[in-house]
Short mmCIF file of C-alpha atoms and ligand atoms in Angstrom, two decimals:
data_model
loop_
_atom_site.label_atom_id
_atom_site.label_comp_id
_atom_site.label_asym_id
_atom_site.label_seq_id
_atom_site.Cartn_x
_atom_site.Cartn_y
_atom_site.Cartn_z
CA UNK A 10 15.00 -53.71 4.83
CA UNK A 11 16.93 -50.56 5.61
CA UNK A 12 15.61 -47.02 5.79
CA UNK A 13 17.55 -43.93 4.81
CA UNK A 14 19.09 -43.24 8.22
CA UNK A 15 20.29 -39.84 7.03
CA UNK A 16 16.82 -38.57 7.87
CA UNK A 17 17.78 -38.95 11.54
CA UNK A 18 20.43 -36.29 11.00
CA UNK A 19 17.92 -33.67 9.86
CA UNK A 20 17.35 -30.93 12.36
CA UNK A 21 13.69 -30.27 13.07
CA UNK A 22 12.67 -26.94 11.67
CA UNK A 23 10.90 -25.05 14.41
CA UNK A 24 11.41 -21.59 12.95
CA UNK A 25 8.01 -20.78 11.48
CA UNK A 26 6.05 -22.93 13.94
CA UNK A 27 7.76 -21.19 16.88
CA UNK A 28 7.02 -17.78 15.33
CA UNK A 29 3.37 -18.60 14.84
CA UNK A 30 3.06 -20.06 18.38
CA UNK A 31 4.66 -16.98 19.94
CA UNK A 32 2.50 -14.60 17.89
CA UNK A 33 -0.63 -16.65 18.70
CA UNK A 34 0.08 -16.63 22.44
CA UNK A 35 0.83 -12.92 22.45
CA UNK A 36 -2.35 -12.20 20.46
CA UNK A 37 -4.48 -14.20 22.91
CA UNK A 38 -3.11 -12.31 25.90
CA UNK A 39 -3.31 -8.95 24.11
CA UNK A 40 -6.44 -9.09 21.95
CA UNK A 41 -6.30 -5.35 21.16
CA UNK A 42 -2.77 -5.50 19.74
CA UNK A 43 -2.83 -4.88 15.96
CA UNK A 44 -0.06 -7.23 14.97
CA UNK A 45 1.66 -6.63 11.61
CA UNK A 46 3.54 -9.52 10.01
CA UNK A 47 6.68 -8.67 8.10
CA UNK A 48 8.03 -12.17 8.40
CA UNK A 49 6.27 -13.87 5.53
CA UNK A 50 8.14 -15.08 2.48
CA UNK A 51 4.96 -15.59 0.47
CA UNK A 52 3.58 -13.03 -1.95
CA UNK A 53 0.25 -11.31 -1.23
CA UNK A 54 -0.85 -9.75 -4.56
CA UNK A 55 -2.87 -11.81 -7.08
CA UNK A 56 -1.89 -13.12 -10.53
CA UNK A 57 -1.65 -10.60 -13.38
CA UNK A 58 -4.79 -10.32 -15.58
CA UNK A 59 -2.82 -11.45 -18.67
CA UNK A 60 -1.83 -14.65 -16.83
CA UNK A 61 -5.40 -15.36 -15.71
CA UNK A 62 -6.75 -14.76 -19.23
CA UNK A 63 -4.15 -17.12 -20.75
CA UNK A 64 -5.05 -19.82 -18.22
CA UNK A 65 -8.80 -19.37 -18.85
CA UNK A 66 -8.23 -19.68 -22.60
CA UNK A 67 -6.06 -22.75 -22.07
CA UNK A 68 -8.73 -24.34 -19.93
CA UNK A 69 -11.28 -23.74 -22.71
CA UNK A 70 -8.88 -25.44 -25.17
CA UNK A 71 -8.82 -28.43 -22.83
CA UNK A 72 -12.61 -28.73 -23.04
CA UNK A 73 -12.61 -29.22 -26.83
CA UNK A 74 -11.44 -32.49 -28.34
CA UNK A 75 -9.48 -30.85 -31.18
CA UNK A 76 -7.43 -28.65 -28.84
CA UNK A 77 -7.29 -30.94 -25.80
CA UNK A 78 -3.79 -31.65 -24.39
CA UNK A 79 -2.88 -34.93 -22.70
CA UNK A 80 0.62 -35.88 -21.57
CA UNK A 81 3.01 -33.08 -22.44
CA UNK A 82 6.79 -32.99 -22.80
CA UNK A 83 8.21 -33.43 -19.28
CA UNK A 84 10.86 -30.77 -19.92
CA UNK A 85 8.21 -28.20 -20.90
CA UNK A 86 6.37 -26.96 -23.97
CA UNK A 87 8.39 -25.16 -26.66
CA UNK A 88 6.06 -22.13 -26.53
CA UNK A 89 7.15 -21.41 -22.94
CA UNK A 90 10.83 -22.30 -23.39
CA UNK A 91 10.96 -19.94 -26.39
CA UNK A 92 9.51 -17.09 -24.31
CA UNK A 93 12.09 -17.67 -21.58
CA UNK A 94 14.88 -17.84 -24.15
CA UNK A 95 13.76 -14.40 -25.41
CA UNK A 96 13.55 -13.10 -21.83
CA UNK A 97 17.25 -13.95 -21.38
CA UNK A 98 18.13 -12.61 -24.84
CA UNK A 99 16.60 -9.23 -23.94
CA UNK A 100 19.27 -9.11 -21.22
CA UNK A 101 21.97 -10.16 -23.72
CA UNK A 102 22.24 -13.70 -22.42
CA UNK A 103 22.03 -16.26 -25.21
CA UNK A 104 20.63 -19.69 -24.37
CA UNK A 105 19.29 -22.49 -26.53
CA UNK A 106 15.60 -23.12 -25.83
CA UNK A 107 16.41 -26.77 -25.07
CA UNK A 108 18.85 -25.75 -22.34
CA UNK A 109 15.76 -24.54 -20.42
CA UNK A 110 13.70 -27.06 -18.44
CA UNK A 111 10.27 -26.06 -17.12
CA UNK A 112 9.69 -27.05 -13.50
CA UNK A 113 7.00 -26.77 -10.86
CA UNK A 114 9.26 -24.36 -8.97
CA UNK A 115 12.82 -23.85 -7.86
CA UNK A 116 12.53 -25.82 -4.61
CA UNK A 117 11.73 -29.12 -6.35
CA UNK A 118 14.57 -28.79 -8.84
CA UNK A 119 17.09 -27.65 -6.22
CA UNK A 120 16.40 -30.93 -4.44
CA UNK A 121 15.98 -33.14 -7.51
CA UNK A 122 19.18 -32.01 -9.22
CA UNK A 123 21.11 -33.91 -6.57
CA UNK A 124 20.11 -37.13 -8.37
CA UNK A 125 22.92 -36.30 -10.81
CA UNK A 126 25.65 -36.28 -8.17
CA UNK A 127 27.32 -39.04 -6.20
CA UNK A 128 26.77 -38.99 -2.44
CA UNK A 129 30.54 -38.83 -2.10
CA UNK A 130 30.89 -35.15 -2.95
CA UNK A 131 31.72 -32.19 -0.74
CA UNK A 132 29.06 -29.51 -0.77
CA UNK A 133 29.85 -25.88 0.02
CA UNK A 134 26.93 -23.93 1.47
CA UNK A 135 26.89 -20.37 2.85
CA UNK A 136 25.67 -19.74 6.39
CA UNK A 137 23.07 -18.20 6.81
CA UNK A 138 21.12 -19.91 4.07
CA UNK A 139 17.77 -20.97 2.59
CA UNK A 140 17.42 -24.26 4.55
CA UNK A 141 16.49 -26.45 1.56
CA UNK A 142 20.14 -26.67 0.39
CA UNK A 143 21.24 -28.11 3.72
CA UNK A 144 18.34 -30.50 4.23
CA UNK A 145 18.39 -32.02 0.73
CA UNK A 146 22.10 -32.81 1.04
CA UNK A 147 21.71 -34.12 4.57
CA UNK A 148 19.02 -36.51 3.30
CA UNK A 149 21.54 -37.87 0.79
CA UNK A 150 24.31 -38.14 3.40
CA UNK A 151 26.64 -35.68 1.67
CA UNK A 152 29.50 -33.96 3.46
CA UNK A 153 28.59 -30.29 3.94
CA UNK A 154 31.17 -27.55 4.48
CA UNK A 155 29.76 -24.19 5.53
CA UNK A 156 31.26 -20.88 4.46
CA UNK A 157 30.75 -17.86 6.64
CA UNK A 158 28.59 -15.06 5.34
CA UNK A 159 28.85 -12.20 7.80
CA UNK A 160 29.03 -8.48 8.35
CA UNK A 161 32.72 -8.41 7.33
CA UNK A 162 32.08 -9.80 3.86
CA UNK A 163 28.68 -8.11 3.47
CA UNK A 164 27.06 -11.58 3.56
CA UNK A 165 28.69 -12.31 0.17
CA UNK A 166 31.47 -14.85 0.82
CA UNK A 167 34.11 -15.35 -1.88
CA UNK A 168 35.95 -18.58 -2.74
CA UNK A 169 38.69 -19.90 -0.48
CA UNK A 170 41.39 -21.74 -2.47
CA UNK A 171 42.07 -23.97 0.53
CA UNK A 172 38.62 -25.54 0.34
CA UNK A 173 38.04 -28.24 -2.27
CA UNK A 174 34.33 -28.19 -2.97
CA UNK A 175 32.50 -30.25 -5.59
CA UNK A 176 29.07 -28.65 -5.41
CA UNK A 177 28.60 -24.98 -4.50
CA UNK A 178 25.35 -23.22 -3.67
CA UNK A 179 25.03 -19.54 -4.44
CA UNK A 180 21.84 -17.53 -4.07
CA UNK A 181 21.74 -13.98 -5.40
CA UNK A 182 19.73 -11.92 -4.52
CA UNK A 183 19.97 -13.91 -1.35
CA UNK A 184 17.32 -15.29 0.95
CA UNK A 185 17.54 -14.41 3.84
CA UNK A 186 20.14 -11.63 3.56
CA UNK A 187 19.00 -9.78 0.42
CA UNK A 188 22.69 -9.39 -0.56
CA UNK A 189 23.51 -9.48 -4.29
CA UNK A 190 26.81 -10.51 -5.91
CA UNK A 191 28.36 -8.08 -8.37
CA UNK A 192 30.09 -9.28 -11.54
CA UNK A 193 33.54 -9.52 -9.95
CA UNK A 194 32.18 -11.65 -7.10
CA UNK A 195 30.40 -14.06 -9.42
CA UNK A 196 33.41 -14.16 -11.76
CA UNK A 197 35.58 -15.23 -8.82
CA UNK A 198 33.15 -18.10 -8.15
CA UNK A 199 32.93 -19.14 -11.80
CA UNK A 200 36.73 -19.18 -12.15
CA UNK A 201 37.09 -21.13 -8.90
CA UNK A 202 34.49 -23.71 -9.99
CA UNK A 203 36.08 -24.20 -13.41
CA UNK A 204 39.52 -24.56 -11.81
CA UNK A 205 38.31 -27.06 -9.20
CA UNK A 206 36.02 -28.96 -11.58
CA UNK A 207 33.13 -28.07 -9.25
CA UNK A 208 29.52 -27.30 -10.16
CA UNK A 209 27.71 -24.15 -9.00
CA UNK A 210 24.01 -24.46 -8.26
CA UNK A 211 22.92 -20.86 -8.76
CA UNK A 212 19.57 -19.90 -7.23
CA UNK A 213 18.18 -16.87 -9.07
CA UNK A 214 14.66 -17.05 -7.63
CA UNK A 215 14.75 -13.32 -6.86
CA UNK A 216 16.49 -12.02 -10.02
CA UNK A 217 13.54 -9.80 -10.95
CA UNK A 218 14.09 -7.67 -7.84
CA UNK A 219 17.44 -6.42 -9.11
CA UNK A 220 17.12 -2.77 -10.10
CA UNK A 221 20.78 -1.79 -10.49
CA UNK A 222 21.65 -2.41 -14.12
CA UNK A 223 25.26 -3.47 -13.59
CA UNK A 224 24.37 -6.27 -11.14
CA UNK A 225 24.10 -9.72 -12.79
CA UNK A 226 20.62 -11.26 -12.91
CA UNK A 227 21.88 -14.55 -14.28
CA UNK A 228 25.13 -16.40 -13.70
CA UNK A 229 25.37 -16.84 -17.49
CA UNK A 230 26.16 -13.13 -17.74
CA UNK A 231 29.57 -14.22 -16.46
CA UNK A 232 32.07 -15.65 -18.94
CA UNK A 233 32.81 -19.31 -18.28
CA UNK A 234 29.56 -20.01 -16.39
CA UNK A 235 28.16 -22.40 -18.99
CA UNK A 236 30.88 -24.93 -18.20
CA UNK A 237 30.28 -24.89 -14.44
CA UNK A 238 26.80 -23.67 -13.47
CA UNK A 239 23.16 -24.70 -13.34
CA UNK A 240 20.66 -21.89 -12.77
CA UNK A 241 17.33 -22.21 -10.93
CA UNK A 242 14.58 -19.66 -11.50
CA UNK A 243 11.05 -19.31 -10.32
CA UNK A 244 7.87 -17.46 -11.20
CA UNK A 245 6.84 -17.61 -7.53
CA UNK A 246 8.06 -14.17 -6.53
CA UNK A 247 8.38 -12.78 -10.06
CA UNK A 248 4.73 -13.26 -10.96
CA UNK A 249 2.87 -14.47 -7.86
CA UNK A 250 3.07 -18.19 -8.79
CA UNK A 251 3.63 -19.49 -5.24
CA UNK A 252 0.28 -21.30 -5.43
CA UNK A 253 0.14 -21.80 -9.20
CA UNK A 254 3.61 -23.43 -9.34
CA UNK A 255 6.01 -22.88 -12.22
CA UNK A 256 9.73 -22.26 -12.55
CA UNK A 257 12.61 -23.15 -14.85
CA UNK A 258 16.08 -24.56 -14.61
CA UNK A 259 18.90 -23.98 -17.08
CA UNK A 260 21.35 -26.81 -17.70
CA UNK A 261 23.76 -25.75 -20.47
CA UNK A 262 24.80 -28.18 -23.22
CA UNK A 263 28.42 -27.28 -22.42
CA UNK A 264 28.21 -28.60 -18.87
CA UNK A 265 30.13 -31.88 -18.75
CA UNK A 266 32.11 -33.81 -16.17
CA UNK A 267 34.06 -37.03 -16.65
CA UNK A 268 32.79 -37.38 -20.21
CA UNK A 269 29.14 -37.16 -19.12
CA UNK A 270 26.75 -34.40 -20.18
CA UNK A 271 24.78 -33.02 -17.22
CA UNK A 272 22.20 -31.76 -19.69
CA UNK A 273 21.59 -35.28 -21.01
CA UNK A 274 21.52 -36.68 -17.49
CA UNK A 275 18.96 -34.09 -16.35
CA UNK A 276 16.78 -34.71 -19.42
CA UNK A 277 16.86 -38.44 -18.66
CA UNK A 278 16.10 -37.82 -15.00
CA UNK A 279 13.17 -35.50 -15.73
CA UNK A 280 11.61 -37.64 -18.45
CA UNK A 281 11.78 -40.61 -16.07
CA UNK A 282 10.73 -39.09 -12.77
CA UNK A 283 8.92 -35.79 -13.48
CA UNK A 284 5.42 -35.48 -14.92
CA UNK A 285 5.86 -31.96 -16.24
CA UNK A 286 3.92 -28.81 -15.42
CA UNK A 287 0.22 -28.70 -16.43
CA UNK A 288 -0.49 -27.25 -19.90
CA UNK A 289 -2.82 -24.62 -18.42
CA UNK A 290 -0.13 -23.42 -15.98
CA UNK A 291 2.51 -23.27 -18.72
CA UNK A 292 0.18 -21.11 -20.84
CA UNK A 293 -0.22 -18.78 -17.83
CA UNK A 294 3.56 -18.74 -17.35
CA UNK A 295 4.13 -17.89 -21.03
CA UNK A 296 1.84 -14.86 -20.61
CA UNK A 297 4.22 -13.53 -17.93
CA UNK A 298 6.85 -12.99 -20.63
CA UNK A 299 4.62 -11.13 -23.13
CA UNK A 300 4.80 -7.34 -23.29
CA UNK A 301 1.44 -7.05 -21.56
CA UNK A 302 2.39 -9.59 -18.88
CA UNK A 303 5.74 -7.90 -18.23
CA UNK A 304 4.03 -4.53 -17.81
CA UNK A 305 1.55 -5.98 -15.34
CA UNK A 306 4.07 -7.89 -13.24
CA UNK A 307 6.30 -4.81 -13.12
CA UNK A 308 3.44 -2.98 -11.37
CA UNK A 309 3.21 -5.72 -8.76
CA UNK A 310 6.98 -5.79 -8.32
CA UNK A 311 6.99 -1.99 -7.97
CA UNK A 312 4.53 -2.34 -5.09
CA UNK A 313 6.85 -4.72 -3.23
CA UNK A 314 9.92 -2.65 -4.12
CA UNK A 315 8.22 0.41 -2.66
CA UNK A 316 7.61 -1.51 0.59
CA UNK A 317 11.30 -2.43 0.64
CA UNK A 318 12.20 1.23 0.18
CA UNK A 319 10.01 2.27 3.11
CA UNK A 320 11.71 -0.28 5.37
CA UNK A 321 15.19 0.62 4.10
CA UNK A 322 14.57 4.33 4.73
CA UNK A 323 13.52 3.59 8.30
CA UNK A 324 16.67 1.54 8.94
CA UNK A 325 18.80 4.29 7.36
CA UNK A 326 17.21 6.89 9.61
CA UNK A 327 17.82 4.71 12.64
CA UNK A 328 21.43 4.12 11.61
CA UNK A 329 20.93 0.35 11.69
CA UNK A 330 23.32 -1.78 9.61
CA UNK A 331 21.55 -3.98 7.04
CA UNK A 332 21.89 -5.73 3.71
CA UNK A 333 19.22 -6.06 1.02
CA UNK A 334 16.21 -3.88 0.43
CA UNK A 335 17.40 -2.19 -2.75
CA UNK A 336 17.67 -5.17 -5.09
CA UNK A 337 15.74 -7.66 -3.01
CA UNK A 338 12.42 -8.12 -1.18
CA UNK A 339 14.37 -8.97 1.99
CA UNK A 340 16.06 -6.70 4.50
CA UNK A 341 18.55 -8.28 6.85
CA UNK A 342 19.32 -6.05 9.75
CA UNK A 343 21.70 -6.19 12.65
CA UNK A 344 19.72 -6.45 15.89
CA UNK A 345 20.17 -3.30 17.97
CA UNK A 346 22.01 -3.30 21.31
CA UNK A 347 23.75 -6.58 20.52
CA UNK A 348 20.50 -8.47 21.08
CA UNK A 349 20.29 -11.96 19.67
CA UNK A 350 17.62 -12.55 17.06
CA UNK A 351 15.00 -14.28 19.26
CA UNK A 352 15.34 -11.61 21.95
CA UNK A 353 14.82 -8.95 19.29
CA UNK A 354 11.86 -10.90 17.92
CA UNK A 355 10.16 -10.78 21.35
CA UNK A 356 11.11 -7.15 21.87
CA UNK A 357 9.60 -6.10 18.53
CA UNK A 358 6.48 -8.20 19.01
CA UNK A 359 5.82 -6.96 22.53
CA UNK A 360 6.69 -3.30 22.02
CA UNK A 361 5.77 -2.58 18.39
CA UNK A 362 3.45 -5.51 17.59
CA UNK A 363 5.57 -6.21 14.52
CA UNK A 364 6.63 -9.73 13.49
CA UNK A 365 9.82 -10.52 11.58
CA UNK A 366 11.99 -13.60 11.19
CA UNK A 367 14.88 -14.28 13.60
CA UNK A 368 18.13 -14.77 11.71
CA UNK A 369 19.09 -17.72 13.92
CA UNK A 370 16.58 -19.79 11.93
CA UNK A 371 18.87 -19.58 8.87
CA UNK A 372 22.15 -20.63 10.46
CA UNK A 373 24.59 -19.74 13.23
CA UNK A 374 25.75 -16.55 11.51
CA UNK A 375 22.18 -15.28 11.61
CA UNK A 376 22.09 -15.21 15.39
CA UNK A 377 22.43 -11.42 15.72
CA UNK A 378 20.37 -10.59 12.61
CA UNK A 379 16.74 -10.27 11.68
CA UNK A 380 14.83 -10.58 8.39
CA UNK A 381 12.02 -8.28 7.30
CA UNK A 382 10.14 -8.84 4.05
CA UNK A 383 8.54 -6.47 1.56
CA UNK A 384 5.74 -8.82 0.49
CA UNK A 385 3.14 -7.33 2.85
CA UNK A 386 0.37 -4.80 2.46
CA UNK A 387 1.58 -1.25 1.72
CA UNK A 388 -0.33 0.57 4.48
CA UNK A 389 0.63 -2.05 7.04
CA UNK A 390 4.29 -1.88 5.99
CA UNK A 391 4.27 1.91 6.42
CA UNK A 392 2.59 1.55 9.82
CA UNK A 393 5.09 -1.12 10.90
CA UNK A 394 8.03 1.04 9.76
CA UNK A 395 6.70 3.94 11.85
CA UNK A 396 6.28 1.74 14.89
CA UNK A 397 9.82 0.37 14.50
CA UNK A 398 11.16 3.89 14.18
CA UNK A 399 9.34 5.12 17.28
CA UNK A 400 10.46 2.12 19.33
CA UNK A 401 14.11 2.06 18.29
CA UNK A 402 14.74 5.80 18.41
CA UNK A 403 13.78 5.88 22.09
N1 PLP B 522 14.98 -20.43 -3.59
C1 PLP B 522 14.91 -19.50 -2.64
C2 PLP B 522 16.14 -18.79 -2.23
C3 PLP B 522 13.69 -19.22 -2.01
O1 PLP B 522 13.65 -18.30 -1.04
C4 PLP B 522 12.54 -19.92 -2.40
C5 PLP B 522 11.23 -19.68 -1.77
O2 PLP B 522 11.06 -19.01 -0.81
C6 PLP B 522 12.67 -20.88 -3.39
C7 PLP B 522 13.90 -21.11 -3.97
C8 PLP B 522 11.51 -21.72 -3.81
O3 PLP B 522 10.90 -21.23 -4.93
P1 PLP B 522 9.67 -21.98 -5.57
O4 PLP B 522 8.43 -21.39 -5.00
O5 PLP B 522 9.82 -21.71 -7.04
O6 PLP B 522 9.79 -23.44 -5.29
#
């Protein structure tokens, strides 16, 4: 009997546990401190009424024999896939409904998709990065090559012809940096992948935060992407589904390597290993894409976008360099006075009672950077921004 020894290579993730320990200890010693948390990556506003109503109706259907639903199609119900197809079409991106697979969220599929690839592939991952890409490949024993995302390239690295990658992770708008690729940037990646026979795993979990019309919200807005890219989307941040769980993954029919269709492989993988998303949840998800649902989620998104604006304005006034904020719920700022990110974390906690996320937790290139999020309460975000301004303008 042999275990998967690759698990020994995983680095323990102490980021959020260390943050919560430090905040807890500080709070105990300073019970009067009104600590504001701008470090969370979870949403705080509830589900839209249209979503709740659709789920209540679906639950009632389940209580009647004639409308009861048992096992569903693992790849998702047509009613939801059709809504998502129309959602893309409204942005002039044409997909077949069957190219869309319903998932329980982007994280699961980002990990599960690796079932389609041999362990003997080179994976290209930006640093800093959402840690799931690194850990899932480490578990499989794949060779990882990191590409530097930094101040010089605006945290948007472009392809290097000298690197031969097989699998490439791109996340735009990015977590943690909030940076967003423009069309030229994504086109460079698509052309590189097609030339090298590589596959891009494109994480679009934050596409709904893009406000600038000429920025791509899907990689399929770029010519050539259907022969080299898989796209992962999520209703977590779009519609407050972090606890409800639903997302979708697009695997184009045109995506083939060595005579094998990745679409067929993924369908086979999902129908074998995935149970599908509950009927009630898929009904709720479908309501997100109706006119009423879209109007309601836009109000919620506007609330978060306003928080991001408040934080961005403060950083602008302080003359602090940052990425994100405009087309993303994340702001990624350069720590003042050349502080490293944990030193700045302590400084902000102790002197402004504000909590953020040290960039070092996302990779070596995050060491001098710090992430703030716009998912908090409006009044608290305004208060935190004022405290940051007072502290850093001293
Ligand atoms: N991708 C990125 C970049 C994320 O930041 C997150 C969650 O924070 C996810 C994927 C996971 O999304 P989901 O909740 O749909 O699993």
